[in-house]
Amino acid sequence: MPTPSRTVSRPLNPALERLHLVWDLLVMVLVVANLTLLLFDSLFLLPPVNDAFAAVAPGLHGAYDRHVHANFIEIDLVFVAVFVLDVLLGWAAAIAERRYHRWFFYPFVHWYDVLGCIPLSGFRLLRILRVISLLTRLQRLGLIDMRRWQLYAFFAKYYDILMEELSDRVALRLLGNMQEQIRSSDSLSTRVIDRVVMPRKQQLIRELSQRLEEMTGNAYARNREETMRYVSALVGRTVAESQEIRRLRRLPMGDAVARSMQSSLSELACRLVHEAMEGLRSPEFTALVERLADSGFDTWLQVDEHTDRVTEQVLVDMLELMKEQIAVKQWRRRYD
């Protein structure tokens, strides 16, 4: 089932968007007025502020006490009635515009509006979130650019720092727990081999053989001329150092025969090397490599106590390096 926060992307008509904006501006004015009244009435209950107000403006103090403070609950309920109407109208508009995936998602998405209608001091403060919602809408319409505001930059900076610090703490705690789990586990290497490596044994063998063929073939193709020159030079040195060839050169026409033999041997050796390298791409060589890898795979994966300790230490050290990297406070580099 989709979450309430998922919305169906349906662009609004510009006229409807402006109508929403005008209504939100009106509600924002009422929210500011309501919160201002709430703050002032809270201060009015403090004796020092009450006495100072009475001393500075006794007539206004008396009028406020009789007409506003004495009827504060009724006045606040008038604001609440408007806010409830706003929620109902917004819900109806969301259903008509098919703004959300389900009709009942609106109160979950706009939870702060719903809770702000509750006439209790703790919930009244949630009404300020409507101002943030309005600013976001103005930003989306291009009527304002909050990113240029110093207040926005101030909060964005410390929000970024707070999120980085929180995420770093969570990551360090998680990596530390992983290290403890690795240290306390028995036969980690054996379980990794049994559950991870062995089920993919044939795939790994096939991948290794293919990479070996590609690596050898590409290396030979790039260095073919140098390889042939090296083979020819090697055959020449071998022939020159051969005692039989030296004795052959002393015979009549032996030098020509020796040169002919050297040329033939060089050509034969180069041909053998070329055929051998070309044979690496044959199905027979692939099958041979896979058989060799398969025969040595189990031996390579044999695990003893020493191997298990080495694997455990490697994993722990890798996680420790990650912890050291995460512990670096990147926000200092951005804001210093």
PDB file of C-alpha atoms in Angstrom, residues 36-318:
ATOM      1  CA  THR A  36       0.460  37.055  18.439  1.00  0.00           C
ATOM      2  CA  LEU A  37      -2.691  37.115  20.540  1.00  0.00           C
ATOM      3  CA  LEU A  38      -1.685  33.868  22.220  1.00  0.00           C
ATOM      4  CA  LEU A  39       1.779  35.224  23.034  1.00  0.00           C
ATOM      5  CA  PHE A  40       0.443  38.531  24.313  1.00  0.00           C
ATOM      6  CA  ASP A  41      -2.209  36.864  26.461  1.00  0.00           C
ATOM      7  CA  SER A  42       0.432  34.539  27.941  1.00  0.00           C
ATOM      8  CA  LEU A  43       2.565  37.560  28.830  1.00  0.00           C
ATOM      9  CA  PHE A  44      -0.546  39.285  30.216  1.00  0.00           C
ATOM     10  CA  LEU A  45      -0.756  36.560  32.859  1.00  0.00           C
ATOM     11  CA  LEU A  46       2.690  37.455  34.198  1.00  0.00           C
ATOM     12  CA  PRO A  47       2.319  39.933  37.085  1.00  0.00           C
ATOM     13  CA  PRO A  48       5.322  42.153  36.169  1.00  0.00           C
ATOM     14  CA  VAL A  49       4.161  42.504  32.572  1.00  0.00           C
ATOM     15  CA  ASN A  50       0.536  42.998  33.661  1.00  0.00           C
ATOM     16  CA  ASP A  51       1.501  45.742  36.115  1.00  0.00           C
ATOM     17  CA  ALA A  52       3.717  47.482  33.582  1.00  0.00           C
ATOM     18  CA  PHE A  53       0.945  47.365  30.983  1.00  0.00           C
ATOM     19  CA  ALA A  54      -1.561  48.805  33.497  1.00  0.00           C
ATOM     20  CA  ALA A  55       0.866  51.586  34.427  1.00  0.00           C
ATOM     21  CA  VAL A  56       1.642  52.581  30.836  1.00  0.00           C
ATOM     22  CA  ALA A  57      -1.861  52.289  29.335  1.00  0.00           C
ATOM     23  CA  PRO A  58      -4.502  51.804  32.040  1.00  0.00           C
ATOM     24  CA  GLY A  59      -7.436  52.356  29.669  1.00  0.00           C
ATOM     25  CA  LEU A  60      -6.147  49.886  27.081  1.00  0.00           C
ATOM     26  CA  HIS A  61      -5.288  47.455  29.885  1.00  0.00           C
ATOM     27  CA  GLY A  62      -8.828  47.556  31.188  1.00  0.00           C
ATOM     28  CA  ALA A  63     -10.375  47.170  27.722  1.00  0.00           C
ATOM     29  CA  TYR A  64      -8.138  44.209  26.924  1.00  0.00           C
ATOM     30  CA  ASP A  65      -8.869  42.597  30.258  1.00  0.00           C
ATOM     31  CA  ARG A  66     -12.644  42.961  29.878  1.00  0.00           C
ATOM     32  CA  HIS A  67     -13.115  42.251  26.184  1.00  0.00           C
ATOM     33  CA  VAL A  68     -10.204  40.023  25.129  1.00  0.00           C
ATOM     34  CA  HIS A  69      -8.652  38.248  28.085  1.00  0.00           C
ATOM     35  CA  ALA A  70     -11.996  37.424  29.661  1.00  0.00           C
ATOM     36  CA  ASN A  71     -13.237  35.963  26.345  1.00  0.00           C
ATOM     37  CA  PHE A  72      -9.965  34.523  25.116  1.00  0.00           C
ATOM     38  CA  ILE A  73     -11.293  30.954  24.778  1.00  0.00           C
ATOM     39  CA  GLU A  74     -14.258  32.105  22.677  1.00  0.00           C
ATOM     40  CA  ILE A  75     -11.986  34.261  20.474  1.00  0.00           C
ATOM     41  CA  ASP A  76      -9.579  31.375  19.989  1.00  0.00           C
ATOM     42  CA  LEU A  77     -12.483  29.100  19.042  1.00  0.00           C
ATOM     43  CA  VAL A  78     -13.363  31.557  16.257  1.00  0.00           C
ATOM     44  CA  PHE A  79      -9.841  31.137  14.896  1.00  0.00           C
ATOM     45  CA  VAL A  80     -10.152  27.374  15.319  1.00  0.00           C
ATOM     46  CA  ALA A  81     -13.417  27.393  13.339  1.00  0.00           C
ATOM     47  CA  VAL A  82     -11.640  29.166  10.460  1.00  0.00           C
ATOM     48  CA  PHE A  83      -8.733  26.713  10.641  1.00  0.00           C
ATOM     49  CA  VAL A  84     -11.112  23.726  10.633  1.00  0.00           C
ATOM     50  CA  LEU A  85     -12.896  25.228   7.615  1.00  0.00           C
ATOM     51  CA  ASP A  86      -9.499  25.626   5.957  1.00  0.00           C
ATOM     52  CA  VAL A  87      -8.680  21.952   6.552  1.00  0.00           C
ATOM     53  CA  LEU A  88     -12.046  20.817   5.190  1.00  0.00           C
ATOM     54  CA  LEU A  89     -11.766  23.069   2.120  1.00  0.00           C
ATOM     55  CA  GLY A  90      -8.208  21.914   1.496  1.00  0.00           C
ATOM     56  CA  TRP A  91      -9.273  18.296   1.827  1.00  0.00           C
ATOM     57  CA  ALA A  92     -12.165  18.807  -0.593  1.00  0.00           C
ATOM     58  CA  ALA A  93      -9.886  20.603  -3.061  1.00  0.00           C
ATOM     59  CA  ALA A  94      -7.323  17.797  -2.837  1.00  0.00           C
ATOM     60  CA  ILE A  95     -10.040  15.225  -3.591  1.00  0.00           C
ATOM     61  CA  ALA A  96     -11.395  17.272  -6.514  1.00  0.00           C
ATOM     62  CA  GLU A  97      -7.915  17.798  -7.981  1.00  0.00           C
ATOM     63  CA  ARG A  98      -6.905  14.184  -7.252  1.00  0.00           C
ATOM     64  CA  ARG A  99      -3.764  15.541  -5.664  1.00  0.00           C
ATOM     65  CA  TYR A 100      -3.008  12.398  -3.647  1.00  0.00           C
ATOM     66  CA  HIS A 101      -3.122   8.706  -4.365  1.00  0.00           C
ATOM     67  CA  ARG A 102      -6.038   8.124  -1.980  1.00  0.00           C
ATOM     68  CA  TRP A 103      -8.719  10.528  -0.818  1.00  0.00           C
ATOM     69  CA  PHE A 104      -7.977  10.005   2.887  1.00  0.00           C
ATOM     70  CA  PHE A 105      -4.262  10.885   2.603  1.00  0.00           C
ATOM     71  CA  TYR A 106      -4.802  14.628   3.080  1.00  0.00           C
ATOM     72  CA  PRO A 107      -5.009  14.729   6.910  1.00  0.00           C
ATOM     73  CA  PHE A 108      -1.883  12.561   7.148  1.00  0.00           C
ATOM     74  CA  VAL A 109       0.102  14.768   4.783  1.00  0.00           C
ATOM     75  CA  HIS A 110      -1.157  17.975   6.458  1.00  0.00           C
ATOM     76  CA  TRP A 111      -0.974  16.623   9.983  1.00  0.00           C
ATOM     77  CA  TYR A 112       0.272  19.946  11.350  1.00  0.00           C
ATOM     78  CA  ASP A 113      -2.890  21.693  10.101  1.00  0.00           C
ATOM     79  CA  VAL A 114      -5.112  19.066  11.714  1.00  0.00           C
ATOM     80  CA  LEU A 115      -3.291  19.148  15.051  1.00  0.00           C
ATOM     81  CA  GLY A 116      -3.134  22.956  14.942  1.00  0.00           C
ATOM     82  CA  CYS A 117      -6.935  23.041  15.089  1.00  0.00           C
ATOM     83  CA  ILE A 118      -6.867  21.562  18.584  1.00  0.00           C
ATOM     84  CA  PRO A 119      -7.390  24.507  20.980  1.00  0.00           C
ATOM     85  CA  LEU A 120      -4.530  23.605  23.308  1.00  0.00           C
ATOM     86  CA  SER A 121      -1.398  25.676  23.736  1.00  0.00           C
ATOM     87  CA  GLY A 122       0.962  22.887  22.692  1.00  0.00           C
ATOM     88  CA  PHE A 123      -0.917  22.244  19.450  1.00  0.00           C
ATOM     89  CA  ARG A 124      -1.477  25.912  18.641  1.00  0.00           C
ATOM     90  CA  LEU A 125       2.240  26.328  18.001  1.00  0.00           C
ATOM     91  CA  LEU A 126       1.954  23.894  15.088  1.00  0.00           C
ATOM     92  CA  ARG A 127       0.023  26.563  13.219  1.00  0.00           C
ATOM     93  CA  ILE A 128       3.312  28.301  12.484  1.00  0.00           C
ATOM     94  CA  LEU A 129       4.172  25.410  10.142  1.00  0.00           C
ATOM     95  CA  ARG A 130       1.555  26.713   7.733  1.00  0.00           C
ATOM     96  CA  VAL A 131       3.791  29.752   7.203  1.00  0.00           C
ATOM     97  CA  ILE A 132       6.608  27.427   6.151  1.00  0.00           C
ATOM     98  CA  SER A 133       4.232  25.650   3.768  1.00  0.00           C
ATOM     99  CA  LEU A 134       3.254  28.979   2.236  1.00  0.00           C
ATOM    100  CA  LEU A 135       6.877  30.051   1.804  1.00  0.00           C
ATOM    101  CA  THR A 136       7.589  26.760   0.064  1.00  0.00           C
ATOM    102  CA  ARG A 137       4.721  27.414  -2.340  1.00  0.00           C
ATOM    103  CA  LEU A 138       5.971  30.931  -3.055  1.00  0.00           C
ATOM    104  CA  GLN A 139       9.429  29.504  -3.676  1.00  0.00           C
ATOM    105  CA  ARG A 140       8.004  26.967  -6.124  1.00  0.00           C
ATOM    106  CA  LEU A 141       6.106  29.696  -7.982  1.00  0.00           C
ATOM    107  CA  GLY A 142       9.263  31.781  -8.258  1.00  0.00           C
ATOM    108  CA  LEU A 143       7.765  34.711  -6.360  1.00  0.00           C
ATOM    109  CA  ILE A 144      10.508  34.606  -3.720  1.00  0.00           C
ATOM    110  CA  ASP A 145      13.991  33.112  -3.396  1.00  0.00           C
ATOM    111  CA  MET A 146      14.544  32.046   0.189  1.00  0.00           C
ATOM    112  CA  ARG A 147      18.056  30.835  -0.601  1.00  0.00           C
ATOM    113  CA  ARG A 148      19.200  34.471  -0.706  1.00  0.00           C
ATOM    114  CA  TRP A 149      17.855  35.264   2.741  1.00  0.00           C
ATOM    115  CA  GLN A 150      20.378  35.489   5.553  1.00  0.00           C
ATOM    116  CA  LEU A 151      17.919  33.808   7.900  1.00  0.00           C
ATOM    117  CA  TYR A 152      17.547  30.905   5.473  1.00  0.00           C
ATOM    118  CA  ALA A 153      21.336  30.618   5.122  1.00  0.00           C
ATOM    119  CA  PHE A 154      21.694  30.630   8.902  1.00  0.00           C
ATOM    120  CA  PHE A 155      19.184  27.843   9.469  1.00  0.00           C
ATOM    121  CA  ALA A 156      20.370  25.893   6.417  1.00  0.00           C
ATOM    122  CA  LYS A 157      23.933  25.951   7.731  1.00  0.00           C
ATOM    123  CA  TYR A 158      23.093  24.631  11.161  1.00  0.00           C
ATOM    124  CA  TYR A 159      20.547  22.183   9.798  1.00  0.00           C
ATOM    125  CA  ASP A 160      23.255  20.800   7.525  1.00  0.00           C
ATOM    126  CA  ILE A 161      25.662  20.552  10.471  1.00  0.00           C
ATOM    127  CA  LEU A 162      23.026  18.881  12.651  1.00  0.00           C
ATOM    128  CA  MET A 163      22.109  16.314   9.992  1.00  0.00           C
ATOM    129  CA  GLU A 164      25.753  15.487   9.296  1.00  0.00           C
ATOM    130  CA  GLU A 165      26.536  15.062  12.987  1.00  0.00           C
ATOM    131  CA  LEU A 166      23.491  12.858  13.529  1.00  0.00           C
ATOM    132  CA  SER A 167      24.185  10.710  10.468  1.00  0.00           C
ATOM    133  CA  ASP A 168      27.850  10.375  11.476  1.00  0.00           C
ATOM    134  CA  ARG A 169      26.895   9.236  14.980  1.00  0.00           C
ATOM    135  CA  VAL A 170      24.465   6.672  13.582  1.00  0.00           C
ATOM    136  CA  ALA A 171      27.015   5.414  11.038  1.00  0.00           C
ATOM    137  CA  LEU A 172      29.791   5.150  13.638  1.00  0.00           C
ATOM    138  CA  ARG A 173      27.505   3.279  16.004  1.00  0.00           C
ATOM    139  CA  LEU A 174      26.419   0.924  13.225  1.00  0.00           C
ATOM    140  CA  LEU A 175      29.990   0.226  12.083  1.00  0.00           C
ATOM    141  CA  GLY A 176      31.089  -0.303  15.686  1.00  0.00           C
ATOM    142  CA  ASN A 177      28.331  -2.853  16.180  1.00  0.00           C
ATOM    143  CA  MET A 178      29.385  -4.600  12.979  1.00  0.00           C
ATOM    144  CA  GLN A 179      32.964  -4.824  14.276  1.00  0.00           C
ATOM    145  CA  GLU A 180      31.774  -6.338  17.525  1.00  0.00           C
ATOM    146  CA  GLN A 181      29.647  -8.845  15.638  1.00  0.00           C
ATOM    147  CA  ILE A 182      32.619  -9.836  13.491  1.00  0.00           C
ATOM    148  CA  ARG A 183      34.908 -10.238  16.501  1.00  0.00           C
ATOM    149  CA  SER A 184      32.376 -12.305  18.412  1.00  0.00           C
ATOM    150  CA  SER A 185      31.407 -14.530  15.491  1.00  0.00           C
ATOM    151  CA  ASP A 186      32.853 -18.015  15.032  1.00  0.00           C
ATOM    152  CA  SER A 187      34.124 -19.307  11.687  1.00  0.00           C
ATOM    153  CA  LEU A 188      33.210 -16.164   9.750  1.00  0.00           C
ATOM    154  CA  SER A 189      35.315 -17.194   6.772  1.00  0.00           C
ATOM    155  CA  THR A 190      33.647 -20.601   6.652  1.00  0.00           C
ATOM    156  CA  ARG A 191      30.167 -19.060   6.617  1.00  0.00           C
ATOM    157  CA  VAL A 192      31.178 -16.534   3.954  1.00  0.00           C
ATOM    158  CA  ILE A 193      32.493 -19.341   1.752  1.00  0.00           C
ATOM    159  CA  ASP A 194      29.519 -21.631   2.339  1.00  0.00           C
ATOM    160  CA  ARG A 195      26.821 -18.978   1.894  1.00  0.00           C
ATOM    161  CA  VAL A 196      28.394 -16.523  -0.553  1.00  0.00           C
ATOM    162  CA  VAL A 197      31.210 -18.105  -2.547  1.00  0.00           C
ATOM    163  CA  MET A 198      30.206 -21.745  -3.039  1.00  0.00           C
ATOM    164  CA  PRO A 199      26.702 -21.051  -4.425  1.00  0.00           C
ATOM    165  CA  ARG A 200      28.439 -18.956  -7.127  1.00  0.00           C
ATOM    166  CA  LYS A 201      31.380 -21.282  -7.683  1.00  0.00           C
ATOM    167  CA  GLN A 202      30.736 -22.019 -11.359  1.00  0.00           C
ATOM    168  CA  GLN A 203      30.009 -18.374 -12.108  1.00  0.00           C
ATOM    169  CA  LEU A 204      33.281 -17.316 -10.473  1.00  0.00           C
ATOM    170  CA  ILE A 205      35.257 -19.970 -12.346  1.00  0.00           C
ATOM    171  CA  ARG A 206      33.716 -18.928 -15.647  1.00  0.00           C
ATOM    172  CA  GLU A 207      34.373 -15.263 -14.917  1.00  0.00           C
ATOM    173  CA  LEU A 208      38.019 -15.940 -13.995  1.00  0.00           C
ATOM    174  CA  SER A 209      38.661 -17.976 -17.130  1.00  0.00           C
ATOM    175  CA  GLN A 210      37.060 -15.329 -19.351  1.00  0.00           C
ATOM    176  CA  ARG A 211      39.097 -12.549 -17.759  1.00  0.00           C
ATOM    177  CA  LEU A 212      42.288 -14.600 -18.157  1.00  0.00           C
ATOM    178  CA  GLU A 213      41.567 -15.161 -21.836  1.00  0.00           C
ATOM    179  CA  GLU A 214      40.754 -11.496 -22.430  1.00  0.00           C
ATOM    180  CA  MET A 215      43.810 -10.285 -20.501  1.00  0.00           C
ATOM    181  CA  THR A 216      46.219 -12.626 -22.309  1.00  0.00           C
ATOM    182  CA  GLY A 217      44.703 -12.030 -25.739  1.00  0.00           C
ATOM    183  CA  ASN A 218      44.669  -8.256 -25.394  1.00  0.00           C
ATOM    184  CA  ALA A 219      48.247  -8.192 -24.074  1.00  0.00           C
ATOM    185  CA  TYR A 220      49.459 -10.313 -27.002  1.00  0.00           C
ATOM    186  CA  ALA A 221      47.578  -8.208 -29.555  1.00  0.00           C
ATOM    187  CA  ARG A 222      49.143  -4.993 -28.219  1.00  0.00           C
ATOM    188  CA  ASN A 223      52.689  -6.410 -27.975  1.00  0.00           C
ATOM    189  CA  ARG A 224      52.785  -8.860 -30.878  1.00  0.00           C
ATOM    190  CA  GLU A 225      55.729  -7.276 -32.714  1.00  0.00           C
ATOM    191  CA  GLU A 226      57.825  -6.985 -29.550  1.00  0.00           C
ATOM    192  CA  THR A 227      57.008 -10.617 -28.675  1.00  0.00           C
ATOM    193  CA  MET A 228      58.102 -11.876 -32.087  1.00  0.00           C
ATOM    194  CA  ARG A 229      61.343  -9.898 -31.956  1.00  0.00           C
ATOM    195  CA  TYR A 230      62.075 -11.284 -28.502  1.00  0.00           C
ATOM    196  CA  VAL A 231      61.432 -14.893 -29.670  1.00  0.00           C
ATOM    197  CA  SER A 232      63.646 -14.403 -32.741  1.00  0.00           C
ATOM    198  CA  ALA A 233      66.426 -12.928 -30.620  1.00  0.00           C
ATOM    199  CA  LEU A 234      66.114 -15.789 -28.137  1.00  0.00           C
ATOM    200  CA  VAL A 235      66.390 -18.386 -30.913  1.00  0.00           C
ATOM    201  CA  GLY A 236      69.383 -16.515 -32.364  1.00  0.00           C
ATOM    202  CA  ARG A 237      71.223 -16.513 -29.045  1.00  0.00           C
ATOM    203  CA  THR A 238      70.435 -20.175 -28.500  1.00  0.00           C
ATOM    204  CA  VAL A 239      71.732 -21.124 -31.957  1.00  0.00           C
ATOM    205  CA  ALA A 240      74.822 -18.966 -31.573  1.00  0.00           C
ATOM    206  CA  GLU A 241      75.714 -20.634 -28.283  1.00  0.00           C
ATOM    207  CA  SER A 242      75.132 -24.178 -29.588  1.00  0.00           C
ATOM    208  CA  GLN A 243      78.350 -26.231 -29.957  1.00  0.00           C
ATOM    209  CA  GLU A 244      76.858 -28.276 -32.822  1.00  0.00           C
ATOM    210  CA  ILE A 245      76.083 -25.130 -34.796  1.00  0.00           C
ATOM    211  CA  ARG A 246      79.608 -23.846 -34.197  1.00  0.00           C
ATOM    212  CA  ARG A 247      81.077 -27.061 -35.557  1.00  0.00           C
ATOM    213  CA  LEU A 248      78.670 -26.884 -38.499  1.00  0.00           C
ATOM    214  CA  ARG A 249      79.903 -23.402 -39.392  1.00  0.00           C
ATOM    215  CA  ARG A 250      83.466 -24.783 -39.830  1.00  0.00           C
ATOM    216  CA  LEU A 251      82.318 -27.064 -42.632  1.00  0.00           C
ATOM    217  CA  PRO A 252      82.170 -25.923 -46.267  1.00  0.00           C
ATOM    218  CA  MET A 253      78.954 -23.916 -46.765  1.00  0.00           C
ATOM    219  CA  GLY A 254      78.203 -24.562 -43.063  1.00  0.00           C
ATOM    220  CA  ASP A 255      77.669 -20.897 -42.319  1.00  0.00           C
ATOM    221  CA  ALA A 256      74.873 -20.647 -44.891  1.00  0.00           C
ATOM    222  CA  VAL A 257      73.278 -23.811 -43.564  1.00  0.00           C
ATOM    223  CA  ALA A 258      73.489 -22.464 -39.999  1.00  0.00           C
ATOM    224  CA  ARG A 259      71.838 -19.199 -41.013  1.00  0.00           C
ATOM    225  CA  SER A 260      69.117 -21.088 -42.808  1.00  0.00           C
ATOM    226  CA  MET A 261      68.524 -23.271 -39.758  1.00  0.00           C
ATOM    227  CA  GLN A 262      68.415 -20.219 -37.498  1.00  0.00           C
ATOM    228  CA  SER A 263      65.884 -18.534 -39.769  1.00  0.00           C
ATOM    229  CA  SER A 264      63.759 -21.665 -39.933  1.00  0.00           C
ATOM    230  CA  LEU A 265      63.894 -22.159 -36.165  1.00  0.00           C
ATOM    231  CA  SER A 266      62.985 -18.509 -35.527  1.00  0.00           C
ATOM    232  CA  GLU A 267      60.037 -18.727 -37.897  1.00  0.00           C
ATOM    233  CA  LEU A 268      58.935 -21.997 -36.301  1.00  0.00           C
ATOM    234  CA  ALA A 269      59.196 -20.585 -32.776  1.00  0.00           C
ATOM    235  CA  CYS A 270      57.268 -17.440 -33.719  1.00  0.00           C
ATOM    236  CA  ARG A 271      54.628 -19.577 -35.392  1.00  0.00           C
ATOM    237  CA  LEU A 272      54.297 -21.739 -32.286  1.00  0.00           C
ATOM    238  CA  VAL A 273      53.938 -18.719 -30.045  1.00  0.00           C
ATOM    239  CA  HIS A 274      51.335 -17.201 -32.370  1.00  0.00           C
ATOM    240  CA  GLU A 275      49.351 -20.426 -32.587  1.00  0.00           C
ATOM    241  CA  ALA A 276      49.550 -20.842 -28.801  1.00  0.00           C
ATOM    242  CA  MET A 277      48.245 -17.333 -28.166  1.00  0.00           C
ATOM    243  CA  GLU A 278      45.495 -17.722 -30.732  1.00  0.00           C
ATOM    244  CA  GLY A 279      44.575 -21.016 -29.112  1.00  0.00           C
ATOM    245  CA  LEU A 280      43.752 -19.182 -25.878  1.00  0.00           C
ATOM    246  CA  ARG A 281      40.460 -18.143 -27.431  1.00  0.00           C
ATOM    247  CA  SER A 282      39.485 -21.671 -28.386  1.00  0.00           C
ATOM    248  CA  PRO A 283      36.756 -23.638 -26.570  1.00  0.00           C
ATOM    249  CA  GLU A 284      39.340 -26.300 -25.718  1.00  0.00           C
ATOM    250  CA  PHE A 285      41.514 -23.823 -23.827  1.00  0.00           C
ATOM    251  CA  THR A 286      38.458 -22.397 -22.042  1.00  0.00           C
ATOM    252  CA  ALA A 287      37.462 -25.877 -20.921  1.00  0.00           C
ATOM    253  CA  LEU A 288      41.058 -26.547 -19.785  1.00  0.00           C
ATOM    254  CA  VAL A 289      41.188 -23.347 -17.729  1.00  0.00           C
ATOM    255  CA  GLU A 290      37.829 -24.090 -16.140  1.00  0.00           C
ATOM    256  CA  ARG A 291      38.972 -27.622 -15.220  1.00  0.00           C
ATOM    257  CA  LEU A 292      42.196 -26.275 -13.702  1.00  0.00           C
ATOM    258  CA  ALA A 293      40.320 -23.581 -11.788  1.00  0.00           C
ATOM    259  CA  ASP A 294      37.735 -26.065 -10.598  1.00  0.00           C
ATOM    260  CA  SER A 295      40.390 -28.502  -9.392  1.00  0.00           C
ATOM    261  CA  GLY A 296      42.191 -25.765  -7.457  1.00  0.00           C
ATOM    262  CA  PHE A 297      39.128 -23.864  -6.260  1.00  0.00           C
ATOM    263  CA  ASP A 298      38.378 -26.053  -3.262  1.00  0.00           C
ATOM    264  CA  THR A 299      42.038 -26.034  -2.196  1.00  0.00           C
ATOM    265  CA  TRP A 300      42.177 -22.265  -2.458  1.00  0.00           C
ATOM    266  CA  LEU A 301      39.054 -21.932  -0.297  1.00  0.00           C
ATOM    267  CA  GLN A 302      40.258 -24.180   2.504  1.00  0.00           C
ATOM    268  CA  VAL A 303      39.835 -22.359   5.792  1.00  0.00           C
ATOM    269  CA  ASP A 304      41.688 -22.927   9.032  1.00  0.00           C
ATOM    270  CA  GLU A 305      41.894 -20.975  12.271  1.00  0.00           C
ATOM    271  CA  HIS A 306      44.626 -18.701  10.935  1.00  0.00           C
ATOM    272  CA  THR A 307      42.657 -17.896   7.782  1.00  0.00           C
ATOM    273  CA  ASP A 308      39.580 -17.087   9.812  1.00  0.00           C
ATOM    274  CA  ARG A 309      41.538 -14.677  12.019  1.00  0.00           C
ATOM    275  CA  VAL A 310      43.067 -12.973   8.987  1.00  0.00           C
ATOM    276  CA  THR A 311      39.668 -12.531   7.333  1.00  0.00           C
ATOM    277  CA  GLU A 312      38.187 -11.194  10.547  1.00  0.00           C
ATOM    278  CA  GLN A 313      41.029  -8.706  11.019  1.00  0.00           C
ATOM    279  CA  VAL A 314      40.792  -7.505   7.411  1.00  0.00           C
ATOM    280  CA  LEU A 315      37.068  -6.801   7.784  1.00  0.00           C
ATOM    281  CA  VAL A 316      37.555  -5.082  11.140  1.00  0.00           C
ATOM    282  CA  ASP A 317      40.356  -2.892   9.759  1.00  0.00           C
ATOM    283  CA  MET A 318      38.265  -1.961   6.722  1.00  0.00           C
TER     284      MET A 318
END
